mmCIF file of C-alpha atoms and ligand atoms in Angstrom:
data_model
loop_
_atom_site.group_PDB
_atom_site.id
_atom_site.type_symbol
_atom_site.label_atom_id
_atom_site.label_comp_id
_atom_site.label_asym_id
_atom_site.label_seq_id
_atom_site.Cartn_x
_atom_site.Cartn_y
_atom_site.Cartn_z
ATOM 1 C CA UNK A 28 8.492 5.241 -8.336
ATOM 2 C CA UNK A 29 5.708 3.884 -6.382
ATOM 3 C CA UNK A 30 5.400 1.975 -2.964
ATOM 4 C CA UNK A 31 2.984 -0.504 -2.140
ATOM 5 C CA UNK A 32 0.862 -0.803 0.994
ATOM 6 C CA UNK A 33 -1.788 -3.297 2.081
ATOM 7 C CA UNK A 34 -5.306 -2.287 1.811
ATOM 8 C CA UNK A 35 -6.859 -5.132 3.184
ATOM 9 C CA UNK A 36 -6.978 -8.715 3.925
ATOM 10 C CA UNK A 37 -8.840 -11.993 3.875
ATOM 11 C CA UNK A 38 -9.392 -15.205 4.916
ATOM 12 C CA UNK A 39 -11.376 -18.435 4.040
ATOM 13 C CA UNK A 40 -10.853 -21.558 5.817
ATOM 14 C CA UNK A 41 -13.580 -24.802 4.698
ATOM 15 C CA UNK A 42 -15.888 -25.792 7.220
ATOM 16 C CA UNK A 43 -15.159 -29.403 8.162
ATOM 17 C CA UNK A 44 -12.216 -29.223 10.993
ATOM 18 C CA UNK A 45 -10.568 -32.417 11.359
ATOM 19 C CA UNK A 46 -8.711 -32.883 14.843
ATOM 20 C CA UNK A 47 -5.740 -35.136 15.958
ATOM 21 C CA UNK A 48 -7.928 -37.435 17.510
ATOM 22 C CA UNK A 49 -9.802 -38.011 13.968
ATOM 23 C CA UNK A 50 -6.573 -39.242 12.582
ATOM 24 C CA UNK A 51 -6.079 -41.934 15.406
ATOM 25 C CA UNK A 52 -8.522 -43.696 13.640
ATOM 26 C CA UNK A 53 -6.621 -43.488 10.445
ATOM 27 C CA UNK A 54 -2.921 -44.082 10.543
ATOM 28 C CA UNK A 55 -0.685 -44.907 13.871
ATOM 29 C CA UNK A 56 -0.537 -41.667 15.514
ATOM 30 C CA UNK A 57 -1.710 -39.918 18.540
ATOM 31 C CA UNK A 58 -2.709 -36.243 19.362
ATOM 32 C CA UNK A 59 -0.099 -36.219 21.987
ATOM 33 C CA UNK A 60 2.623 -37.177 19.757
ATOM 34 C CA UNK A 61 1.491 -34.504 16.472
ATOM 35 C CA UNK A 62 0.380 -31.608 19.700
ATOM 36 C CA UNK A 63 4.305 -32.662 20.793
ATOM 37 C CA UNK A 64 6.099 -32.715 17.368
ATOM 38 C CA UNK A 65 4.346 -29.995 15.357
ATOM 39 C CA UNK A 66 2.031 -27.945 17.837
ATOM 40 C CA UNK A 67 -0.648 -29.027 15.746
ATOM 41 C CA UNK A 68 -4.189 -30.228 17.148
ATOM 42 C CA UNK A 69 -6.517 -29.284 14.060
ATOM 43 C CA UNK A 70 -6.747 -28.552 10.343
ATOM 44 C CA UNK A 71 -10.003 -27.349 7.993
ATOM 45 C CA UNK A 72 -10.656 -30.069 5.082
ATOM 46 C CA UNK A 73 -12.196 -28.737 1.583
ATOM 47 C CA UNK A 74 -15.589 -30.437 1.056
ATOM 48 C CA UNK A 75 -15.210 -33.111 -1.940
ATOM 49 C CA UNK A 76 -17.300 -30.701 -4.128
ATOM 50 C CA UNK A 77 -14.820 -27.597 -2.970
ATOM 51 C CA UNK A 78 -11.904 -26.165 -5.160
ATOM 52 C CA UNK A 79 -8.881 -24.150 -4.712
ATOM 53 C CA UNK A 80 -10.945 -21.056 -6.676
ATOM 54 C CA UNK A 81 -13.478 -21.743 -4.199
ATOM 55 C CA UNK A 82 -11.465 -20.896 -1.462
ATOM 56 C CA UNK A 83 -8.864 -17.963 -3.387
ATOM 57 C CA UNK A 84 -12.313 -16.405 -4.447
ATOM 58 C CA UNK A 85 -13.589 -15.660 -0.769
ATOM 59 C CA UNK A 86 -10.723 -14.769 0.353
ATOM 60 C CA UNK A 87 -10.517 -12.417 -2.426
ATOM 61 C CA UNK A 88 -13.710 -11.087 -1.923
ATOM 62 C CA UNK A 89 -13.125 -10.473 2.422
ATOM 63 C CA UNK A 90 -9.946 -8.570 1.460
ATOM 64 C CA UNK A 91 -11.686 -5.799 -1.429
ATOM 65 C CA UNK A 92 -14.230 -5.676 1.351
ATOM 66 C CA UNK A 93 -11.921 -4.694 3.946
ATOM 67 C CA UNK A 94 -9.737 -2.448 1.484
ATOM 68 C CA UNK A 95 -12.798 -0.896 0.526
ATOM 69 C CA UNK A 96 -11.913 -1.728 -3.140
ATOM 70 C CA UNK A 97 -13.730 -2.189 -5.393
ATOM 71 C CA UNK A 98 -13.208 -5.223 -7.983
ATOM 72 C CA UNK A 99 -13.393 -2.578 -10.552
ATOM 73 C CA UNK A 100 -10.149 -1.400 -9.936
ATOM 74 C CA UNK A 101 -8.473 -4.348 -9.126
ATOM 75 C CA UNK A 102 -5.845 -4.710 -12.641
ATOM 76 C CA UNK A 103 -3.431 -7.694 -11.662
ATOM 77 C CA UNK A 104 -4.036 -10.845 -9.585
ATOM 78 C CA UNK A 105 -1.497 -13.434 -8.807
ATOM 79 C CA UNK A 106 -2.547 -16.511 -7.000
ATOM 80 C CA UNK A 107 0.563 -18.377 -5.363
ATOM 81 C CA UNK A 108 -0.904 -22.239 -5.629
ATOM 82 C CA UNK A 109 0.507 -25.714 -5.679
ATOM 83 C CA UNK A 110 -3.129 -26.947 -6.129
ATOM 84 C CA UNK A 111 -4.644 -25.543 -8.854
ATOM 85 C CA UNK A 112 -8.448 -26.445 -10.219
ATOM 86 C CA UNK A 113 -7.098 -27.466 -13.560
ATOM 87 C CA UNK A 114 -3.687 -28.048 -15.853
ATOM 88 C CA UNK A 115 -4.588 -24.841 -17.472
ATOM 89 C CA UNK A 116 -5.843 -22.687 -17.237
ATOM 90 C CA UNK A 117 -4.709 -21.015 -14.425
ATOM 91 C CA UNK A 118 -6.259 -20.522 -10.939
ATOM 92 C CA UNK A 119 -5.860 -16.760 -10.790
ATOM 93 C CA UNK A 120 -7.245 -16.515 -14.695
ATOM 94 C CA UNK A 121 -10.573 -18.707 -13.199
ATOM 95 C CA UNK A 122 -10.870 -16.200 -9.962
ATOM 96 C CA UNK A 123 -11.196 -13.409 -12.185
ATOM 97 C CA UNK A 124 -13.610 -14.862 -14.708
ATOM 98 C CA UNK A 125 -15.565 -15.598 -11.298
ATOM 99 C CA UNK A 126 -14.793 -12.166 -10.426
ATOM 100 C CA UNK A 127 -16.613 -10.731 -13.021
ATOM 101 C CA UNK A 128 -13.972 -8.709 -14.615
ATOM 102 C CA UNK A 129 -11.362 -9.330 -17.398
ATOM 103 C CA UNK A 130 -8.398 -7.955 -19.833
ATOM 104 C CA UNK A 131 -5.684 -7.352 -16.592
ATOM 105 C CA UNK A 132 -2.605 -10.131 -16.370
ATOM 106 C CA UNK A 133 -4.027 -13.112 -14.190
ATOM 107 C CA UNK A 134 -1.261 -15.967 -13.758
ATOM 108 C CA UNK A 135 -0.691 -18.311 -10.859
ATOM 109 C CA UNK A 136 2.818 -18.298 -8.915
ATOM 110 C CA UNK A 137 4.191 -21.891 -7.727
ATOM 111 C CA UNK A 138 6.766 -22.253 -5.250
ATOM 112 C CA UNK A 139 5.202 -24.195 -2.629
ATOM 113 C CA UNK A 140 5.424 -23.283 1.098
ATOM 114 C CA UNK A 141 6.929 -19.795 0.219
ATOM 115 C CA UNK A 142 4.501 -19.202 -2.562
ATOM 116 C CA UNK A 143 2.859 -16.192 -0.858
ATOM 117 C CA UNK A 144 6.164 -14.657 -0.542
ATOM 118 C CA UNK A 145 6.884 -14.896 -4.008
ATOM 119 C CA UNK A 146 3.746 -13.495 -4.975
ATOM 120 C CA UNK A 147 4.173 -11.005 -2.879
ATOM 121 C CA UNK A 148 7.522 -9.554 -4.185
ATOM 122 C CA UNK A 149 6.432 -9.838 -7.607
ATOM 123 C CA UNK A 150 3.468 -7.718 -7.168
ATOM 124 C CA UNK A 151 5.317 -5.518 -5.420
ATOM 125 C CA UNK A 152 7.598 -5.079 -8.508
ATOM 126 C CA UNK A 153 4.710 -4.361 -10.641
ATOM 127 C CA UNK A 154 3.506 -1.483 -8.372
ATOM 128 C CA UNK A 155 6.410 -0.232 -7.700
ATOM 129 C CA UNK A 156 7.162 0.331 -11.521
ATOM 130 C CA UNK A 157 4.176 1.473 -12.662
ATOM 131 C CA UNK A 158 2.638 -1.761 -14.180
ATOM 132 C CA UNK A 159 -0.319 -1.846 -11.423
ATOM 133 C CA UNK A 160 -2.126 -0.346 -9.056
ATOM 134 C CA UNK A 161 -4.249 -2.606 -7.282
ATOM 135 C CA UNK A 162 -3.389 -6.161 -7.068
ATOM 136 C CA UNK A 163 -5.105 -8.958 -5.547
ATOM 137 C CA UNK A 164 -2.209 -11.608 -4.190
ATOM 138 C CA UNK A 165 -3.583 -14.481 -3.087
ATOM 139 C CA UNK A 166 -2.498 -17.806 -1.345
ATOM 140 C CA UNK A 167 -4.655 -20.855 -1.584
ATOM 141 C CA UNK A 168 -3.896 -24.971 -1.347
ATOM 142 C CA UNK A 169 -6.075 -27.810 -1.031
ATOM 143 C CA UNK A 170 -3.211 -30.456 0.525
ATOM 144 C CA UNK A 171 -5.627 -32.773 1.624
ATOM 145 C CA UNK A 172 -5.727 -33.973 -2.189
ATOM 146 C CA UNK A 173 -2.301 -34.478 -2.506
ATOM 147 C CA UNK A 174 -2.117 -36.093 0.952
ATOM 148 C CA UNK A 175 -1.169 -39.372 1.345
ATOM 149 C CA UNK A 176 -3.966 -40.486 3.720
ATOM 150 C CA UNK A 177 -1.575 -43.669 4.695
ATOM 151 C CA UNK A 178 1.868 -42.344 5.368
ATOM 152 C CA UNK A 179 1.454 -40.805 8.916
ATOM 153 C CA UNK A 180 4.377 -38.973 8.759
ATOM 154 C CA UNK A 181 3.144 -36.670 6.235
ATOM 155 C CA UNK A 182 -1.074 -36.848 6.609
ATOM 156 C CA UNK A 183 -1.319 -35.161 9.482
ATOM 157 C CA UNK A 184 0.674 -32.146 9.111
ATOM 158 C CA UNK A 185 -1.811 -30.373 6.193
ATOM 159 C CA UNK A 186 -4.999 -28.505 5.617
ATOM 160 C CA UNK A 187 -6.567 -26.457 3.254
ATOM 161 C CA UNK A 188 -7.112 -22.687 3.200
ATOM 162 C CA UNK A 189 -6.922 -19.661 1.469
ATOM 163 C CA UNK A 190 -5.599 -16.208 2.387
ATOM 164 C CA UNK A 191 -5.676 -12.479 0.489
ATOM 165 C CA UNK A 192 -3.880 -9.385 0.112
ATOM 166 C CA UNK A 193 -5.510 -6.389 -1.532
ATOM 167 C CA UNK A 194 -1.838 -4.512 -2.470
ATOM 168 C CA UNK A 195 -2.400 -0.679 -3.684
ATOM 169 C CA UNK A 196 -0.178 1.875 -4.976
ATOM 170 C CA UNK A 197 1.017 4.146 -2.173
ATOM 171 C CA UNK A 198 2.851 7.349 -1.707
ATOM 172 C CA UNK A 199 4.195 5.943 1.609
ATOM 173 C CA UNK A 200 5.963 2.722 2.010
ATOM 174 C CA UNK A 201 3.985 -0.227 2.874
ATOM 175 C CA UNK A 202 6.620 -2.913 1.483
ATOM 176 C CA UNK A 203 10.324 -2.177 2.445
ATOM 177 C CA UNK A 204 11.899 -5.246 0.918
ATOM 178 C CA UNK A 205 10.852 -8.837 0.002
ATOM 179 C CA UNK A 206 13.932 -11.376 -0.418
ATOM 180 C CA UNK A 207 13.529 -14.499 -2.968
ATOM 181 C CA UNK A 208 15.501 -17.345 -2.898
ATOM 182 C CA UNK A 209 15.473 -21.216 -3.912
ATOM 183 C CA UNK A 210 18.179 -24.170 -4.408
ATOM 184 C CA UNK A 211 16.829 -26.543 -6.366
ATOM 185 C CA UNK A 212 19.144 -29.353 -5.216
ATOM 186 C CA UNK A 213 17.035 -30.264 -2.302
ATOM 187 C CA UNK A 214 14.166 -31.364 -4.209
ATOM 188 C CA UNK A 215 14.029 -35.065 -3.636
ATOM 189 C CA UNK A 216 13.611 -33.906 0.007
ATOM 190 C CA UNK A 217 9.800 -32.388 -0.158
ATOM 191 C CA UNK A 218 7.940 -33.254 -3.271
ATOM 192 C CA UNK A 219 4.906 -34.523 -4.906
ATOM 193 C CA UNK A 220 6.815 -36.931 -7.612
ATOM 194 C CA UNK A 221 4.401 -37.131 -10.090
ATOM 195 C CA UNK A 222 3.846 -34.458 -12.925
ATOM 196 C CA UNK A 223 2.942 -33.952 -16.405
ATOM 197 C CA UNK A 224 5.518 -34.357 -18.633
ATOM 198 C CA UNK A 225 7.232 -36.630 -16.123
ATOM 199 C CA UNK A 226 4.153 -39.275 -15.276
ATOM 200 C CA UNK A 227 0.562 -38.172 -15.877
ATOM 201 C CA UNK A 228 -0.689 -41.788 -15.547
ATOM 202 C CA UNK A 229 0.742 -42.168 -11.817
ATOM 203 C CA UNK A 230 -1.380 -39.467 -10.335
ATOM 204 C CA UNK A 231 -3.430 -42.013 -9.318
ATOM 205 C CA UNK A 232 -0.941 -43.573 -7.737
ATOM 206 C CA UNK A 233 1.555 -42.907 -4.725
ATOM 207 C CA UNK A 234 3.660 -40.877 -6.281
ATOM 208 C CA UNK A 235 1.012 -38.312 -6.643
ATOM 209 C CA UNK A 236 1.211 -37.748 -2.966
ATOM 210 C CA UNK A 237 3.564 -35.544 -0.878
ATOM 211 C CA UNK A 238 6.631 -37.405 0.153
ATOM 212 C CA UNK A 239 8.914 -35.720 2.549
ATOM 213 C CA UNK A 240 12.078 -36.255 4.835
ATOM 214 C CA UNK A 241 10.635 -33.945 7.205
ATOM 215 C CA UNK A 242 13.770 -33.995 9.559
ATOM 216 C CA UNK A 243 16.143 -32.921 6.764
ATOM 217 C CA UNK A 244 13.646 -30.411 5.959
ATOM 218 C CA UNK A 245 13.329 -28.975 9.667
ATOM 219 C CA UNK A 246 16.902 -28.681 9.963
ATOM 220 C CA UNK A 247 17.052 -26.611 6.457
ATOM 221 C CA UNK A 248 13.955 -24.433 7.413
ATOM 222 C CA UNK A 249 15.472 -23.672 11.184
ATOM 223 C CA UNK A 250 19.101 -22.343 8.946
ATOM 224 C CA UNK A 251 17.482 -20.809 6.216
ATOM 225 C CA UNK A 252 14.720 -18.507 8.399
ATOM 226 C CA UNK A 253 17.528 -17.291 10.296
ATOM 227 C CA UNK A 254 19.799 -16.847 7.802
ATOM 228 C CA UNK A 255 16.386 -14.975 5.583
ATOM 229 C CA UNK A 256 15.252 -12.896 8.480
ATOM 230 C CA UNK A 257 19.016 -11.486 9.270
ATOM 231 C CA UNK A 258 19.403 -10.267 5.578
ATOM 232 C CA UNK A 259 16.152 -8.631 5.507
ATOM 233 C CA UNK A 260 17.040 -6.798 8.741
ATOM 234 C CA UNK A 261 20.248 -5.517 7.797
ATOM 235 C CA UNK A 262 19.141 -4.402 4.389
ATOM 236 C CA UNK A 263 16.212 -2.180 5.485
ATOM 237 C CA UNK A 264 18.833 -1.078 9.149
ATOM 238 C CA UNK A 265 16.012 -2.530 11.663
ATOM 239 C CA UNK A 266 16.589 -4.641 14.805
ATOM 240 C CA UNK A 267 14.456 -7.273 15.600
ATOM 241 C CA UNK A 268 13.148 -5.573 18.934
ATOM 242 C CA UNK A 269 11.644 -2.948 16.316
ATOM 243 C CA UNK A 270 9.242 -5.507 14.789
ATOM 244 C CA UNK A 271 5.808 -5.302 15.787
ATOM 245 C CA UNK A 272 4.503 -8.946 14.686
ATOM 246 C CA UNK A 273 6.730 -11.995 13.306
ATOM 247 C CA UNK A 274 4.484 -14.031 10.452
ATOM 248 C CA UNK A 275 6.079 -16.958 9.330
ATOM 249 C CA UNK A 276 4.855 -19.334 7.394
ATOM 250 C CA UNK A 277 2.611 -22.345 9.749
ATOM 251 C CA UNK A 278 5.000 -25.899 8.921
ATOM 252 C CA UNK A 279 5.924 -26.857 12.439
ATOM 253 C CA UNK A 280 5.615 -24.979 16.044
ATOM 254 C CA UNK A 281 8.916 -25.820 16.432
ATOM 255 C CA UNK A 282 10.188 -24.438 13.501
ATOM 256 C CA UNK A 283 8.385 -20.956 14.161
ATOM 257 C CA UNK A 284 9.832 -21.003 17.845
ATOM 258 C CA UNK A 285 13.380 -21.501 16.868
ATOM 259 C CA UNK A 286 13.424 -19.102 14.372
ATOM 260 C CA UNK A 287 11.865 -16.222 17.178
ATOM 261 C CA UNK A 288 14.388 -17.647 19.501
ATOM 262 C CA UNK A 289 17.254 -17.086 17.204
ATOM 263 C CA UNK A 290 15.846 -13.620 16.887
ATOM 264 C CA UNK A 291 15.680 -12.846 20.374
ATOM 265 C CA UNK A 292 11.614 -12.718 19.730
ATOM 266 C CA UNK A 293 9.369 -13.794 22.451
ATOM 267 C CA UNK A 294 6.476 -15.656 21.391
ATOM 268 C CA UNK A 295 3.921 -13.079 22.121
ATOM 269 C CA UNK A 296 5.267 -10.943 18.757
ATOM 270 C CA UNK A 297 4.575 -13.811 16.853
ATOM 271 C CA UNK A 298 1.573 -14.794 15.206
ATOM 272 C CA UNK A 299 0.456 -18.506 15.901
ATOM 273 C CA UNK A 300 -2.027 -19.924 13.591
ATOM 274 C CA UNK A 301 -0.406 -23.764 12.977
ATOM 275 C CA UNK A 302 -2.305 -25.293 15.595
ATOM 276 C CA UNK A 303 -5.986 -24.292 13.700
ATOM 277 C CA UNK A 304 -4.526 -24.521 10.568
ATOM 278 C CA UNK A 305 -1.560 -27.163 10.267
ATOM 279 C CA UNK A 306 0.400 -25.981 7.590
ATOM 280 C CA UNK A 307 -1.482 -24.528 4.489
ATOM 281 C CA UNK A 308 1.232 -23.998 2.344
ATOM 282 C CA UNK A 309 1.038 -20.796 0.357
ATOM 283 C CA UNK A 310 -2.249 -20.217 2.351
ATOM 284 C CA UNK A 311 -0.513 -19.888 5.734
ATOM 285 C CA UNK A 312 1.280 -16.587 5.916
ATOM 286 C CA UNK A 313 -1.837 -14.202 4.297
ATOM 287 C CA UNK A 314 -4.214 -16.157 6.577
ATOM 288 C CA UNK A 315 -2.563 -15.893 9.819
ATOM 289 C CA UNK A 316 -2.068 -12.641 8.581
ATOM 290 C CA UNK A 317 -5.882 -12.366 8.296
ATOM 291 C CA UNK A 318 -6.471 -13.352 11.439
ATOM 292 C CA UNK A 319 -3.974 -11.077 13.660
ATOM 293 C CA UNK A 320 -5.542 -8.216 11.588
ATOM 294 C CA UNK A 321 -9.383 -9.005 12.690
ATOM 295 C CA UNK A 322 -8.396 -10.047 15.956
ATOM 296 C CA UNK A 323 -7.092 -6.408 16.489
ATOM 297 C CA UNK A 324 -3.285 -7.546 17.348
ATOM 298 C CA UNK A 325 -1.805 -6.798 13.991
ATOM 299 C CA UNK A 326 -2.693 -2.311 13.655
ATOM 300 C CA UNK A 327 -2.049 -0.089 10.720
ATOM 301 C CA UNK A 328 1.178 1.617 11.678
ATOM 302 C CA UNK A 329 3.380 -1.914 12.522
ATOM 303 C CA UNK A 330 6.429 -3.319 11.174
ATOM 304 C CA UNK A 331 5.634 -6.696 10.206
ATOM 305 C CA UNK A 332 8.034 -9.472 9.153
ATOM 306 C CA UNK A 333 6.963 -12.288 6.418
ATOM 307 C CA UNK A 334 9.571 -15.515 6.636
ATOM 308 C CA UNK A 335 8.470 -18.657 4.370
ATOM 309 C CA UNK A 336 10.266 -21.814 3.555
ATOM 310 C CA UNK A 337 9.214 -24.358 1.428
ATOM 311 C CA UNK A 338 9.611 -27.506 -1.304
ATOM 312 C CA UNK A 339 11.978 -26.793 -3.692
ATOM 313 C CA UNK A 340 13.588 -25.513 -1.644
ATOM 314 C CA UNK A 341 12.220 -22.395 -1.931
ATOM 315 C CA UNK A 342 12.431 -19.799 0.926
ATOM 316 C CA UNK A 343 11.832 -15.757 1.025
ATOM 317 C CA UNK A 344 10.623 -12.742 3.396
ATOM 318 C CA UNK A 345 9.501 -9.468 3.702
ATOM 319 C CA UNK A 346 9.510 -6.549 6.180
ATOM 320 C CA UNK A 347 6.432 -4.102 5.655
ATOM 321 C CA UNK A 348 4.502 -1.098 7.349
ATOM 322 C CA UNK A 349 1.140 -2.168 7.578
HETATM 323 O O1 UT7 B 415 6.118 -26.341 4.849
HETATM 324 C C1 UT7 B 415 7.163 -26.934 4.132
HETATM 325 C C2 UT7 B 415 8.225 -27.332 5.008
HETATM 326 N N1 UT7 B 415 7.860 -28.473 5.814
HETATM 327 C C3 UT7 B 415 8.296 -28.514 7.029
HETATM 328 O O2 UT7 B 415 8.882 -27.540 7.445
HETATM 329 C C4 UT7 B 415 8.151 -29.761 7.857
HETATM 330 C C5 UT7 B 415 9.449 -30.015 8.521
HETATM 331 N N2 UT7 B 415 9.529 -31.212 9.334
HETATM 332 C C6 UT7 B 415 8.827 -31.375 10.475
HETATM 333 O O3 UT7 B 415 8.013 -30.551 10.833
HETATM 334 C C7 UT7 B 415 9.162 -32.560 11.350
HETATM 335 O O4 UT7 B 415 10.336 -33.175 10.870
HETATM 336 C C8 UT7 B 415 8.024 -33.615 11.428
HETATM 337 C C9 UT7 B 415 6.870 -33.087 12.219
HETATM 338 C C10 UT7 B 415 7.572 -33.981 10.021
HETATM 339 C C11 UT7 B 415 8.524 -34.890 12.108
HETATM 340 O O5 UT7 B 415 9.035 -34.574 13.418
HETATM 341 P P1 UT7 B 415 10.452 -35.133 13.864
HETATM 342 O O6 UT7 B 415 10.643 -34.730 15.265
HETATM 343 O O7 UT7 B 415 11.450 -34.654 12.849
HETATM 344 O O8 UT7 B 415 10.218 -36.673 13.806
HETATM 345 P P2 UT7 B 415 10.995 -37.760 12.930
HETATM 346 O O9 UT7 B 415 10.698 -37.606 11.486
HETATM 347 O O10 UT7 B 415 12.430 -37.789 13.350
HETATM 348 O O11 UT7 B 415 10.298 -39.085 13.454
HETATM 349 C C12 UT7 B 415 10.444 -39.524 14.797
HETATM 350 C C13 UT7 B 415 9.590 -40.761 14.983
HETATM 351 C C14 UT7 B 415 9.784 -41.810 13.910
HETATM 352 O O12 UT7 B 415 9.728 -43.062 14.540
HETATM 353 P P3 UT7 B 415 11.067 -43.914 14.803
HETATM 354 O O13 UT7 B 415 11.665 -44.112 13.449
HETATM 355 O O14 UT7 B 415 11.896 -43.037 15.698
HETATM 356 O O15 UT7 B 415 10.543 -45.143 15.447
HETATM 357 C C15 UT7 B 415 8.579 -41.630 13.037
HETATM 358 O O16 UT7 B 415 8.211 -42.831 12.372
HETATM 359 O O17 UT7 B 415 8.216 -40.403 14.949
HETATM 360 C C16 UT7 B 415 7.529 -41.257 14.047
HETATM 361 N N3 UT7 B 415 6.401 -40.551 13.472
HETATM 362 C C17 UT7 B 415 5.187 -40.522 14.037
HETATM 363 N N4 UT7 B 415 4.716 -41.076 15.169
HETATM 364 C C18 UT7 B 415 3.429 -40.873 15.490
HETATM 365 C C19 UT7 B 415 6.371 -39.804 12.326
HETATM 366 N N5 UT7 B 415 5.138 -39.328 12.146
HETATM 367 C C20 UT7 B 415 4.382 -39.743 13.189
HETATM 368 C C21 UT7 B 415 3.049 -39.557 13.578
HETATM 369 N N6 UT7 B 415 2.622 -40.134 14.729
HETATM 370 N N7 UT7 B 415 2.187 -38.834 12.834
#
């Protein structure tokens, strides 16, 4: 049996930046009140002409760099979207067309806010059993299409991004454990409403947008990281004073603070990126990842813990060895 271990990461984030202030001019908000309520104060907005391949191919292309890979040997790629370019096919099938290389299992993973995760543990599972050696796992959302640009309890909390993983075979464990979980009863809570086989035509209309009961959903995420984070802990016998870095997924300041709180984690363990980022969705987690690894706080050697919640509800986590 093989481990897995990350060889490298990446990170690409669209140039326009939009800040709190911008949306004053667009729904009744104010930067104190999103800074206050989500520890947000600014988000990166694709370009019009700008696609979710776009963004999962750069990304792609920083992390072989880093793992010194090259795209040769990459033989899987899973893309964990919500925002794909097209119905079909799918985004991780169009990355590797762009890629230049072919014949390897390309498919896109969707389970929202915890996408990465997923991703993640299913690549893992191919490693580990011999079905790949080199994966490229890849988060990347462009929210600000499926925004609803009116409903200020929703617009302001999203941007677009995309983060990657280069995931190799390893004699030396990399991944300890990654945790799965969803319950689909909550859906009516955080959804987009409109689909294909339930309502093509209204994508043009509200219910193409993301409708949410955010407090519901707080409460839920606050439980469910707790409850996620204590099960991966026991399994793999660690404490949480031996992680290195906490890297949860970006929804909500709040939400990330009361989850290190209930683990006894001060702040300074835990990467921040929700206030440049808002929350990108399956993006978050492998670009704040990205960005703890450049910045020189996240070193190979640490015990790093993944936590993600998300529509569905879908929630997961994983403990690795960087
Ligand atoms: O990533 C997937 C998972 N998603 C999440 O984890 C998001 C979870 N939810 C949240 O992060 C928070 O619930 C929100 C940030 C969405 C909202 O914060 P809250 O403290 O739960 O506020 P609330 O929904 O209870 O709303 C409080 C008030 C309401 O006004 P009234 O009814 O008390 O008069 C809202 O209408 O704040 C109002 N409000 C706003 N005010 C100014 C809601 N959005 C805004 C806004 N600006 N943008």
């Amino acid at each position: 049996m093989n481990y897995s271990s990350i060889a490298g990461t990446g990170a690409y984030l669209p140039r326009r930046v939009m800040t709190n202030k911008d949306f004053e001019a667009i729904v009744d908000t104010s930067d104190e009140w999103i800074r206050e309520r989500t520890g947000i104060k600014r988000r990166h907005i694709a370009a019009e002409d700008e696609t979710t391949s776009d963004m999962a191919l750069e990304a792609a292309l920083q992390a072989l760099q880093m793992a010194k890979v090259s795209k040769e040997d990459i033989d899987l790629i899973i893309i964990a979207t919500t925002t794909p370019d097209k119905v079909f096919p799918s985004t991780a099938c169009i990355v590797q067309r762009r890629l230049g290389i072919s014949g390897f299992a390309a498919f896109d993973v969707h389970a929202a806010c915890a996408g990465f995760i997923y991703a993640l543990d299913i690549a893992n599972r191919f490693i580990k059993t011999g079905g790949a050696r080199c994966a490229l796992v890849i988060g990347a959302e462009i929210y600000s299409r499926i925004i609803n640009w009116k409903d200020r309890g929703t617009c302001v909390l999203f941007g677009d991004g995309a983060g990657a993983i280069v995931l190799r075979a390893s004699d030396q464990p990399g991944i300890l454990s990654t945790h799965i979980h969803a319950d689909g009863r909550h859906e009516e809570l955080l959804h987009v409403p409109a689909g294909i086989s339930s309502g093509y035509e209204q994508l043009q209309q509200e219910k193409a947008f993301i409708q949410m009961k955010g407090n519901e959903v707080f409460r839920a995420a606050v439980g469910v990281l707790d409850a996620i984070a204590r099960e991966t802990l026991s399994v793999n016998g660690v404490q949480p004073g031996d992680i290195d870095w906490l890297i949860p997924h970006q929804a909500n300041l709040r939400i990330i603070s009361a989850a290190a709180r209930k683990l006894d984690m001060p702040m300074d363990r835990v990467v921040v990126t929700v206030d440049e980022h808002a929350n990108t969705s399956s993006a978050s987690i492998p670009l704040a990842l990205d960005v703890a690894v450049r910045d020189g706080r996240v070193k190979r050697g640490h015990l790093l813990l993944f936590e993600a919640f998300g529509a569905g509800f879908t929630w997961g986590s994983a403990l690795l060895r960087f």
